[in-house]
Amino acid sequence: MNLYKNLKEGFVDSKPFLVSPNSEVIYSYADIDHLSGLVATHLAERGLVSGDRIFVQVEKSVNVVVLYLACLRSGIVYIPLNTQYLKHELEFFTADARPKIVITDKERKNTFERLTKTSDILILDELISISEKLKIPELNYELDEFSGDAAAAMLYTSGTTGKPKGAILSHKNLIANAQSLTHAWNWSQDDVLLHTLPIFHVHGLFVGLNLPLANGSSIIYLDKFSSQQVVNILPKATVFMGVPTYYVRMLSERALTKDSCKSIRVFISGSAPLQEQTFRDFKKKTGHEIVERYGMTETGMNASNPLQGLRKPGSVGLPLEGVQIRARTDSGHISKAGEPGEIEVKGQNVFAGYWNREEYRSRDFTEDGFFRTGDLGRIDSEGYLFLIGRKKDLIISGGLNVFPKELELVIDSFTEVKESAVIGLPHPDFGEQVVAVIVAEETSRLDKPMLINKMRNKIASFKIPKEVYFFDELPRNTMGKVQKNILRKKLS
Ligand code: MLC
Ligand code: AMP
């Protein structure tokens, strides 16, 4: 089994694969197949073999897509990293994953040189241009077969301990997800996806790339999301997908009208809760009901509202083909219809476990093989899943995950701070915003700008608190645990 081989069955050689915003064809399917073959050959000549791990921290470009495909076809484990991650964060990933090669941009080369002495560090654009010079006839490159369980990619997701964990996604997992989504969203060769998401997360990488690839459809490829640009380009596309913040921002564009959305077959939202108000406002303005779906790094996509049939506002829909979803109450039994509980999922899409954490398997999975998601929800009598909260202490800001524990560890390391609590509060643009509550040492003169400044060179900027409050003490329960619900109530 090889995801690339599987995707390739959908390729239509003469068709445009990547298209620029002004409709120029960047790569046809034949081009991308040839070029990714050359890069795979070049990586093999450099000594990379299937199972080797490769770090990729680069700005979004067409070259990253080529690299991703080259890795898939040769079995190299692709590990994308958010471009906002700084040295302090990368230090952990490098030590944990021990990649054979780091692929990065010129500007980041120095950082990695200081972090690792054992990994080769290559500049993406140089790698691609050297590979292009190989001029090896494309048919010389054979596609390898692997076990379906072989790792295709590893994506870091943080945890309640504050330490990130590498979720290993196999070729089988990614194939299963591309197939179930093709079916659920009726994807076809005629589709044109307007792609504006970053490609270092599940959403933009696996949903946004694998689905068009599996179906030979085209992608209008933008380096980043801009509501104005998106609304202008919508008439050239048939599908748009994004996090709820994208839809909130698009709603403020005057050019977003029923007419500008005429060619769109489906708008898809995920990665964070879509407010019912956004769903309704969008329908009023465009005539379209956004299809909300539910996924996560460890599982890919699990559920989606249907294309045909009722799309329930506030619900993330029905289980995708081949995915089982259930809820488990606090007392440990499987929830009845409507009864809230922790969401558990099982299917070919679900990962096998975290990198180097086999000992936690029994905590992460149930005895009968369901993954415990840490999300709280209820399933109604018609099988629709409603997410109602999270068991895990997690903030999702503009579709990006921030784990409070990680920030609390950073803040508490400052000598001016006695203790801290980080919480999420509603935000009109990002859905949730990061807020820090600080108990400062008595003699310290710490204020918000000083704190932010100190955090700036330690953590990615999207994690930096948007608000900071100073308290004399934190509310605690009788067990000594900080009562974040009280803080949330007080500050909202
Ligand atoms: C950027 N900033 C954010 C932020 N994004 N702050 C909080 N939350 C965010 N999401 C900060 C930057 O650090 C910077 O701060 C300032 O905002 C401006 O940066 P920018 O890059 O110009 O921002 P912008 O382009 O407006 O980006 C916002 C965004 C982007 C919403 C377009 O964050 C985005 O594309 N989010 C999508 C993330 C995603 O792909 N999630 C999928 C995860 S997969 P400063 O201080 O430096 O100025 C997953 C599974 C699933 O969850 O189910 O899909
Ligand atoms: P990540 O770890 O980045 O993959 O984020 C996964 C988490 O995002 C899930 O566990 C959910 O908490 C959340 N999520 C994804 N899709 C949705 C959605 N449609 N509504 C609410 N939360 C979502």
Coordinates of C-alpha atoms and ligand atoms in Angstrom, one line a residue:
M1 CA 0.0 0.0 0.0
N2 CA 1.3 3.5 -0.9
L3 CA -0.8 6.6 -0.5
Y4 CA 0.9 8.2 -3.5
K5 CA 0.1 5.2 -5.7
N6 CA -3.5 5.3 -4.5
L7 CA -3.8 9.0 -5.2
K8 CA -2.2 8.5 -8.6
E9 CA -5.1 6.4 -9.7
G10 CA -7.1 9.6 -9.7
F11 CA -4.5 11.7 -11.7
V12 CA -5.5 13.0 -15.1
D13 CA -2.2 13.8 -16.7
S14 CA -3.2 16.7 -18.9
K15 CA -5.3 18.4 -16.2
P16 CA -4.1 21.4 -14.2
F17 CA -3.3 20.4 -10.7
L18 CA -2.0 23.6 -9.1
V19 CA -3.2 26.9 -10.5
S20 CA -2.2 30.4 -9.5
P21 CA -4.8 33.0 -8.4
N22 CA -4.7 34.6 -11.9
S23 CA -5.5 31.2 -13.5
E24 CA -2.0 30.3 -14.7
V25 CA -1.3 26.5 -14.6
I26 CA 1.7 26.0 -12.3
Y27 CA 1.8 22.2 -12.5
S28 CA -0.4 19.7 -14.4
Y29 CA -0.8 16.3 -13.0
A30 CA 1.9 15.0 -15.4
D31 CA 4.3 17.7 -14.2
I32 CA 3.7 17.0 -10.5
D33 CA 4.2 13.3 -11.0
H34 CA 7.4 13.8 -12.9
L35 CA 8.8 16.4 -10.5
S36 CA 7.9 14.6 -7.3
G37 CA 9.6 11.5 -8.9
L38 CA 12.8 13.5 -9.5
V39 CA 12.8 14.8 -5.9
A40 CA 12.2 11.3 -4.5
T41 CA 15.1 10.1 -6.6
H42 CA 17.3 12.9 -5.3
L43 CA 16.3 12.1 -1.7
A44 CA 17.2 8.5 -2.3
E45 CA 20.6 9.5 -3.7
R46 CA 21.2 11.4 -0.5
G47 CA 20.7 8.2 1.4
L48 CA 17.1 8.6 2.6
V49 CA 15.1 5.4 2.7
S50 CA 11.6 4.5 3.6
G51 CA 10.9 5.0 7.3
D52 CA 13.4 7.9 7.6
R53 CA 12.0 11.0 9.2
I54 CA 12.2 14.4 7.6
F55 CA 11.3 17.8 9.2
V56 CA 9.7 20.4 7.0
Q57 CA 9.4 24.0 8.3
V58 CA 8.9 26.2 5.3
E59 CA 6.6 29.0 4.2
K60 CA 3.7 27.8 2.0
S61 CA 4.8 27.4 -1.6
V62 CA 4.2 25.1 -4.5
N63 CA 7.6 23.5 -3.8
V64 CA 6.3 22.1 -0.4
V65 CA 3.6 20.3 -2.3
V66 CA 6.2 18.7 -4.5
L67 CA 8.3 17.7 -1.4
Y68 CA 5.3 16.2 0.4
L69 CA 4.5 14.0 -2.6
A70 CA 8.1 13.0 -3.1
C71 CA 8.1 11.8 0.6
L72 CA 4.9 9.9 0.2
R73 CA 6.1 8.0 -2.9
S74 CA 9.3 7.0 -1.2
G75 CA 8.0 6.2 2.2
I76 CA 9.9 9.0 4.0
V77 CA 8.0 10.1 7.1
Y78 CA 6.9 13.7 6.5
I79 CA 6.9 15.9 9.7
P80 CA 5.5 19.4 9.0
L81 CA 6.1 22.1 11.5
N82 CA 4.1 25.3 12.0
T83 CA 6.2 28.2 10.6
Q84 CA 5.6 30.3 13.7
Y85 CA 7.5 27.8 16.0
L86 CA 10.6 29.3 17.5
K87 CA 13.9 27.8 18.5
H88 CA 12.7 27.0 22.0
E89 CA 9.8 24.9 20.6
L90 CA 11.8 23.4 17.8
E91 CA 14.4 22.2 20.3
F92 CA 11.9 19.7 21.8
F93 CA 10.7 18.5 18.4
T94 CA 14.3 18.0 17.1
A95 CA 15.3 16.0 20.2
D96 CA 12.1 14.0 20.1
A97 CA 11.9 13.0 16.4
R98 CA 15.6 13.0 15.5
P99 CA 15.0 13.6 11.8
K100 CA 17.5 12.5 9.3
I101 CA 17.0 15.7 7.3
V102 CA 15.6 19.1 8.0
I103 CA 14.1 21.0 5.0
T104 CA 13.7 24.6 5.6
D105 CA 14.0 28.2 4.2
K106 CA 17.2 30.2 4.0
E107 CA 16.0 32.4 6.9
R108 CA 15.6 29.4 9.3
K109 CA 18.7 27.5 8.4
N110 CA 20.8 29.1 11.2
T111 CA 18.2 28.1 13.8
F112 CA 18.4 24.5 12.9
E113 CA 22.1 24.5 12.6
R114 CA 22.2 25.5 16.3
L115 CA 19.7 22.8 17.2
T116 CA 21.1 19.7 15.5
K117 CA 24.4 18.3 14.7
T118 CA 23.1 15.0 13.4
S119 CA 20.5 16.1 10.8
D120 CA 21.4 17.3 7.3
I121 CA 19.8 20.8 6.7
L122 CA 18.6 21.6 3.2
I123 CA 17.0 24.6 1.7
L124 CA 13.7 23.6 0.0
D125 CA 14.1 25.7 -3.1
E126 CA 17.7 24.4 -3.6
L127 CA 16.6 20.8 -3.2
I128 CA 13.9 21.3 -5.8
S129 CA 16.2 23.0 -8.3
I130 CA 18.9 20.4 -7.9
S131 CA 16.3 17.7 -8.4
E132 CA 15.0 19.3 -11.6
K133 CA 18.4 19.1 -13.1
L134 CA 18.5 15.3 -12.7
K135 CA 16.3 14.9 -15.9
I136 CA 15.8 11.3 -15.1
P137 CA 13.1 9.8 -17.3
E138 CA 10.0 9.7 -15.1
L139 CA 9.4 6.0 -15.7
N140 CA 12.7 5.1 -14.2
Y141 CA 11.3 5.9 -10.8
E142 CA 9.5 2.9 -9.4
L143 CA 6.8 3.4 -6.8
D144 CA 7.5 1.5 -3.7
E145 CA 5.0 -0.6 -1.9
F146 CA 4.8 -0.5 1.9
S147 CA 2.6 -2.1 4.5
G148 CA -0.5 0.0 5.0
D149 CA 0.6 0.5 8.6
A150 CA 3.8 2.2 7.5
A151 CA 4.0 5.8 8.7
A152 CA 3.4 8.4 6.0
A153 CA 3.6 11.4 8.3
M154 CA 3.9 12.5 11.9
L155 CA 2.2 15.6 13.2
Y156 CA 2.8 17.1 16.5
T157 CA -0.1 17.9 18.8
S158 CA 0.4 19.3 22.2
G159 CA -0.9 17.7 25.4
T160 CA -2.2 18.4 28.8
T161 CA 1.3 18.0 30.2
G162 CA 2.5 20.8 28.0
K163 CA 4.8 18.5 26.0
P164 CA 3.9 17.9 22.4
K165 CA 3.3 14.3 21.1
G166 CA 3.9 13.1 17.6
A167 CA 0.8 11.5 16.1
I168 CA 1.9 8.9 13.5
L169 CA -0.4 8.7 10.5
S170 CA -0.1 5.7 8.3
H171 CA -0.6 5.3 4.6
K172 CA -3.7 3.3 5.4
N173 CA -5.1 6.1 7.7
L174 CA -4.7 8.7 5.0
I175 CA -6.1 6.6 2.2
A176 CA -9.2 5.7 4.3
N177 CA -9.8 9.4 5.0
A178 CA -9.4 10.5 1.4
Q179 CA -11.9 7.8 0.4
S180 CA -14.6 8.6 3.0
L181 CA -14.4 12.3 2.3
T182 CA -14.6 11.8 -1.5
H183 CA -17.8 9.9 -0.9
A184 CA -19.2 12.3 1.7
W185 CA -18.6 15.4 -0.2
N186 CA -19.2 13.9 -3.6
W187 CA -15.8 15.1 -4.8
S188 CA -15.1 14.8 -8.5
Q189 CA -12.6 15.6 -11.3
D190 CA -14.7 18.7 -12.1
D191 CA -14.0 20.2 -8.7
V192 CA -11.7 23.2 -8.2
L193 CA -10.7 23.8 -4.6
L194 CA -9.7 27.3 -3.5
H195 CA -6.8 26.4 -1.1
T196 CA -5.9 29.1 1.4
L197 CA -5.1 27.0 4.6
P198 CA -1.6 26.5 5.9
I199 CA -0.2 23.1 4.9
F200 CA 1.4 22.1 8.1
H201 CA -1.8 20.8 9.7
V202 CA -4.2 18.0 8.9
H203 CA -6.8 20.4 7.5
G204 CA -4.8 22.1 4.8
L205 CA -2.4 19.2 4.2
F206 CA -4.4 16.0 4.2
V207 CA -8.0 17.3 3.5
G208 CA -6.9 20.2 1.3
L209 CA -4.3 18.2 -0.8
N210 CA -5.2 14.5 -0.7
L211 CA -8.8 15.0 -1.7
P212 CA -8.2 16.9 -4.9
L213 CA -5.2 14.6 -5.7
A214 CA -7.3 11.5 -5.2
N215 CA -9.9 12.8 -7.7
G216 CA -7.8 14.5 -10.3
S217 CA -9.3 17.9 -9.5
S218 CA -7.6 21.3 -9.6
I219 CA -6.4 23.5 -6.8
I220 CA -6.3 27.3 -6.9
Y221 CA -3.4 27.7 -4.6
L222 CA -3.0 30.8 -2.4
D223 CA -0.1 31.3 0.0
K224 CA -2.4 32.5 2.8
F225 CA -5.9 33.4 3.6
S226 CA -7.1 36.9 2.8
S227 CA -10.9 37.4 2.9
Q228 CA -10.8 40.0 0.2
Q229 CA -8.8 37.9 -2.2
V230 CA -10.9 34.8 -1.5
V231 CA -14.2 36.5 -2.2
N232 CA -12.8 37.8 -5.5
I233 CA -11.6 34.3 -6.6
L234 CA -14.6 32.4 -5.4
P235 CA -16.3 32.5 -8.9
K236 CA -13.4 30.4 -10.3
A237 CA -13.8 27.6 -7.7
T238 CA -16.3 24.9 -6.8
V239 CA -15.2 24.2 -3.2
F240 CA -13.9 26.3 -0.4
M241 CA -12.8 25.0 3.0
G242 CA -11.5 26.8 6.1
V243 CA -11.6 27.4 9.8
P244 CA -14.6 29.4 11.2
T245 CA -12.5 32.6 11.4
Y246 CA -12.3 32.5 7.6
Y247 CA -16.1 32.6 7.3
V248 CA -16.4 35.3 10.0
R249 CA -14.0 37.4 8.0
M250 CA -15.6 36.7 4.6
L251 CA -18.9 37.8 6.0
S252 CA -17.5 41.3 6.5
E253 CA -16.7 41.5 2.7
R254 CA -19.3 43.5 0.8
A255 CA -18.4 41.6 -2.4
L256 CA -19.6 38.3 -0.8
T257 CA -23.0 37.9 -2.4
K258 CA -25.2 35.1 -3.8
D259 CA -23.8 36.0 -7.2
S260 CA -20.1 35.7 -6.1
C261 CA -20.8 32.2 -4.8
K262 CA -22.7 31.0 -7.9
S263 CA -20.1 28.5 -8.9
I264 CA -19.5 27.1 -5.4
R265 CA -20.8 23.6 -4.8
V266 CA -19.9 23.4 -1.1
F267 CA -18.4 25.5 1.6
I268 CA -16.8 23.4 4.3
S269 CA -15.8 24.4 7.9
G270 CA -13.8 22.6 10.6
S271 CA -11.0 22.6 13.1
A272 CA -13.0 24.7 15.6
P273 CA -16.7 25.3 16.4
L274 CA -18.7 27.2 13.8
Q275 CA -21.0 29.5 15.6
E276 CA -24.7 29.0 14.7
Q277 CA -24.9 32.7 14.1
T278 CA -22.1 32.5 11.5
F279 CA -23.9 29.5 9.8
R280 CA -27.2 31.5 9.6
D281 CA -25.5 34.8 8.5
F282 CA -23.6 33.0 5.8
K283 CA -26.8 31.3 4.6
K284 CA -28.6 34.6 4.5
K285 CA -25.8 36.4 2.5
T286 CA -24.9 33.6 0.1
G287 CA -27.7 31.1 0.1
H288 CA -25.2 28.4 1.2
E289 CA -25.4 26.3 4.3
I290 CA -21.8 25.7 5.4
V291 CA -21.0 22.0 5.8
E292 CA -19.4 21.6 9.2
R293 CA -17.2 18.6 9.9
Y294 CA -15.2 17.3 12.8
G295 CA -11.7 16.0 12.8
M296 CA -8.4 16.0 14.7
T297 CA -4.7 15.4 14.1
E298 CA -4.9 11.8 15.4
T299 CA -7.8 10.7 13.3
G300 CA -8.2 12.9 10.3
M301 CA -11.9 13.6 9.6
N302 CA -14.5 11.7 11.6
A303 CA -17.9 13.3 10.9
S304 CA -19.5 15.7 8.5
N305 CA -22.9 17.2 7.9
P306 CA -24.4 15.6 4.8
L307 CA -24.4 17.1 1.3
Q308 CA -27.8 15.7 0.7
G309 CA -30.0 15.8 3.8
L310 CA -30.3 18.0 6.8
R311 CA -27.3 20.1 7.8
K312 CA -28.0 20.9 11.5
P313 CA -26.5 24.2 12.7
G314 CA -24.3 23.6 15.8
S315 CA -23.8 19.9 14.8
V316 CA -20.7 18.5 13.2
G317 CA -22.8 15.9 11.5
L318 CA -22.9 12.2 11.0
P319 CA -20.0 9.7 11.2
L320 CA -18.2 9.3 7.9
E321 CA -18.2 6.0 6.1
G322 CA -16.1 3.5 8.0
V323 CA -16.0 5.6 11.2
Q324 CA -17.6 4.6 14.5
I325 CA -18.4 7.4 16.9
R326 CA -19.8 7.0 20.4
A327 CA -19.9 9.0 23.6
R328 CA -19.0 7.7 27.1
T329 CA -20.5 9.2 30.3
D330 CA -18.4 10.2 33.3
S331 CA -19.6 7.0 35.0
G332 CA -18.1 4.9 32.2
H333 CA -21.1 3.7 30.3
I334 CA -21.8 4.3 26.6
S335 CA -24.1 7.3 26.3
K336 CA -27.7 6.9 25.2
A337 CA -29.1 9.3 22.5
G338 CA -28.7 12.8 23.7
E339 CA -26.6 11.9 26.8
P340 CA -23.4 13.8 27.0
G341 CA -20.0 12.1 27.3
E342 CA -16.5 11.9 26.0
I343 CA -16.3 11.2 22.3
E344 CA -14.6 8.0 21.2
V345 CA -13.8 7.1 17.6
K346 CA -12.7 4.0 15.8
G347 CA -11.9 3.3 12.1
Q348 CA -9.2 2.9 9.5
N349 CA -8.7 6.7 9.7
V350 CA -7.6 6.5 13.3
F351 CA -3.9 6.6 14.0
A352 CA -2.2 3.7 15.8
G353 CA -0.5 5.8 18.5
Y354 CA 2.0 8.5 19.4
W355 CA 5.7 8.4 18.6
N356 CA 7.7 6.8 21.5
R357 CA 4.7 6.6 23.8
E358 CA 3.6 3.0 23.5
E359 CA 3.2 2.8 27.2
Y360 CA 0.3 5.3 27.1
R361 CA -1.7 3.3 24.6
S362 CA -4.1 1.9 27.2
R363 CA -4.8 5.5 28.4
D364 CA -5.3 6.8 24.9
F365 CA -7.4 4.0 23.6
T366 CA -10.3 1.9 25.1
E367 CA -9.9 -1.9 25.3
D368 CA -12.0 -2.3 22.2
G369 CA -9.8 0.0 20.2
F370 CA -11.6 3.3 20.3
F371 CA -9.5 6.5 20.6
R372 CA -10.5 8.8 23.4
T373 CA -10.6 12.2 21.8
G374 CA -10.9 14.4 24.9
D375 CA -13.8 16.1 23.2
L376 CA -17.2 16.2 25.0
G377 CA -20.4 15.8 23.0
R378 CA -23.7 14.2 22.6
I379 CA -25.2 12.2 19.7
D380 CA -28.9 12.9 19.0
S381 CA -31.5 10.3 18.1
E382 CA -30.8 10.8 14.4
G383 CA -27.1 10.1 14.9
Y384 CA -25.9 13.8 14.6
L385 CA -22.9 14.6 16.8
F386 CA -22.9 17.9 18.8
L387 CA -19.6 18.9 20.4
I388 CA -20.4 20.6 23.7
G389 CA -17.0 21.1 25.3
R390 CA -13.6 19.6 25.9
K391 CA -12.3 17.3 28.6
K392 CA -8.8 18.3 27.6
D393 CA -7.6 21.8 28.7
L394 CA -7.3 23.3 25.2
I395 CA -7.9 26.6 23.6
I396 CA -8.6 26.8 19.9
S397 CA -7.8 30.2 18.5
G398 CA -8.5 30.8 14.8
G399 CA -8.2 27.0 14.3
L400 CA -4.8 26.8 16.0
N401 CA -4.5 24.8 19.2
V402 CA -3.0 26.3 22.3
F403 CA -2.5 24.1 25.3
P404 CA -2.6 26.3 28.5
K405 CA -0.2 24.0 30.4
E406 CA 2.6 24.8 27.9
L407 CA 2.1 28.6 28.4
E408 CA 1.8 28.2 32.2
L409 CA 5.1 26.4 32.3
V410 CA 6.7 29.3 30.3
I411 CA 5.1 32.0 32.4
D412 CA 5.9 30.3 35.7
S413 CA 9.5 30.1 34.8
F414 CA 9.8 33.9 35.0
T415 CA 11.2 35.0 38.4
E416 CA 8.6 37.8 38.6
V417 CA 5.7 35.3 38.6
K418 CA 4.4 33.4 41.6
E419 CA 1.8 31.5 39.6
S420 CA -0.4 31.7 36.6
A421 CA -3.4 30.2 34.9
V422 CA -4.1 30.4 31.1
I423 CA -7.7 30.2 29.9
G424 CA -9.6 30.7 26.7
L425 CA -12.3 33.4 26.4
P426 CA -14.6 34.1 23.5
H427 CA -13.2 36.3 20.7
P428 CA -15.2 37.7 17.8
D429 CA -12.6 36.9 15.1
F430 CA -10.6 33.9 16.5
G431 CA -13.5 32.2 18.2
E432 CA -11.4 31.8 21.4
Q433 CA -8.6 34.0 22.6
V434 CA -5.7 33.2 24.9
V435 CA -5.9 35.0 28.3
A436 CA -3.3 34.8 31.1
V437 CA -4.1 35.4 34.7
I438 CA -1.0 36.2 36.7
V439 CA -0.2 36.3 40.4
A440 CA 3.0 38.3 40.4
E441 CA 5.8 38.2 43.1
E442 CA 5.1 41.0 45.6
T443 CA 8.2 43.0 44.7
S444 CA 7.8 42.6 41.0
R445 CA 6.7 45.4 38.6
L446 CA 5.6 43.0 36.0
D447 CA 2.9 44.4 33.6
K448 CA 1.3 43.2 30.4
P449 CA 3.8 44.6 27.9
M450 CA 6.7 43.2 30.0
L451 CA 5.2 39.8 30.2
I452 CA 4.3 39.7 26.5
N453 CA 7.9 40.8 25.6
K454 CA 9.4 38.0 27.7
M455 CA 7.1 35.4 26.1
R456 CA 7.9 36.6 22.5
N457 CA 11.2 34.9 22.0
K458 CA 10.0 31.7 23.8
I459 CA 6.8 30.7 22.0
A460 CA 5.0 31.1 18.6
S461 CA 3.2 34.4 18.4
F462 CA -0.3 32.9 17.9
K463 CA 0.1 31.5 21.5
I464 CA 0.9 34.9 23.0
P465 CA -2.0 36.0 25.4
K466 CA -4.2 38.6 23.8
E467 CA -5.2 39.7 27.4
V468 CA -3.3 39.6 30.7
Y469 CA -4.9 40.1 34.1
F470 CA -3.1 40.4 37.4
F471 CA -4.8 38.8 40.5
D472 CA -3.7 38.6 44.1
E473 CA -4.5 34.9 44.1
L474 CA -6.0 32.2 41.9
P475 CA -9.3 30.5 42.9
R476 CA -8.6 26.9 44.0
N477 CA -10.8 24.0 45.0
T478 CA -10.3 22.0 48.2
M479 CA -7.8 19.7 46.3
G480 CA -5.7 22.8 45.4
K481 CA -6.7 22.7 41.7
V482 CA -7.1 26.1 40.0
Q483 CA -10.8 26.6 39.2
K484 CA -10.5 27.9 35.7
N485 CA -14.3 27.9 35.3
I486 CA -14.5 30.6 38.0
L487 CA -11.8 32.6 36.2
R488 CA -13.7 32.3 32.9
K489 CA -17.0 33.4 34.5
K490 CA -15.3 36.3 36.2
L491 CA -13.5 37.6 33.1
S492 CA -16.1 37.0 30.3
Ligands
MLC1 C1 -2.2 34.6 13.6 N1 -2.2 35.2 14.8 C2 -3.1 34.5 15.7 C3 -3.6 33.5 14.9 N2 -3.1 33.5 13.6 N3 -3.4 34.8 17.0 C4 -4.2 33.9 17.5 N4 -4.8 32.9 16.8 C5 -4.5 32.7 15.5 N5 -5.1 31.6 14.9 C6 -1.4 36.3 15.3 C7 0.0 36.3 14.8 O1 0.7 35.5 15.7 C8 0.4 37.7 14.7 O2 0.6 38.2 16.0 C9 -0.9 38.4 14.2 O3 -2.0 37.5 14.6 C10 -1.0 38.6 12.7 O4 -0.5 37.4 12.1 P1 -1.1 37.0 10.6 O5 -0.4 35.7 10.2 O6 -1.0 38.2 9.7 O7 -2.6 36.6 10.9 P2 -3.7 36.2 10.0 O8 -3.2 36.1 8.6 O9 -4.8 37.1 10.2 O10 -4.0 34.7 10.5 C11 -5.1 34.3 11.1 C12 -5.7 33.1 10.4 C13 -4.6 32.0 10.6 C14 -7.0 32.7 11.1 C15 -5.9 33.4 8.9 O11 -4.3 31.8 11.9 C16 -5.0 30.7 10.0 O12 -4.9 30.5 8.8 N6 -5.6 29.7 10.8 C17 -5.9 28.4 10.3 C18 -5.1 27.4 11.1 C19 -5.4 25.9 10.7 O13 -5.1 25.6 9.5 N7 -5.9 25.1 11.5 C20 -6.2 23.7 11.2 C21 -5.6 22.8 12.2 S1 -6.0 21.1 11.9 P3 1.7 39.3 16.3 O14 1.6 39.5 17.7 O15 3.0 38.7 15.9 O16 1.3 40.5 15.4 C22 -7.2 20.6 13.0 C23 -7.9 19.4 12.7 C24 -9.1 19.6 12.0 O17 -7.5 21.4 13.8 O18 -10.2 19.2 12.4 O19 -9.0 20.3 11.0
AMP2 P1 -6.0 19.3 16.4 O1 -5.3 18.7 17.5 O2 -5.4 20.5 15.8 O3 -6.1 18.3 15.3 O4 -7.4 19.7 16.8 C1 -8.4 18.8 17.0 C2 -9.5 19.4 17.8 O5 -10.2 20.4 17.1 C3 -10.6 18.4 18.1 O6 -10.3 17.5 19.1 C4 -11.8 19.3 18.5 O7 -11.7 19.7 19.8 C5 -11.5 20.5 17.6 N1 -12.4 20.5 16.4 C6 -12.2 20.1 15.1 N2 -13.3 20.3 14.4 C7 -14.2 20.9 15.1 C8 -15.5 21.4 14.9 N3 -16.1 21.3 13.7 N4 -16.2 21.9 16.0 C9 -15.6 22.0 17.2 N5 -14.4 21.6 17.4 C10 -13.7 21.0 16.4

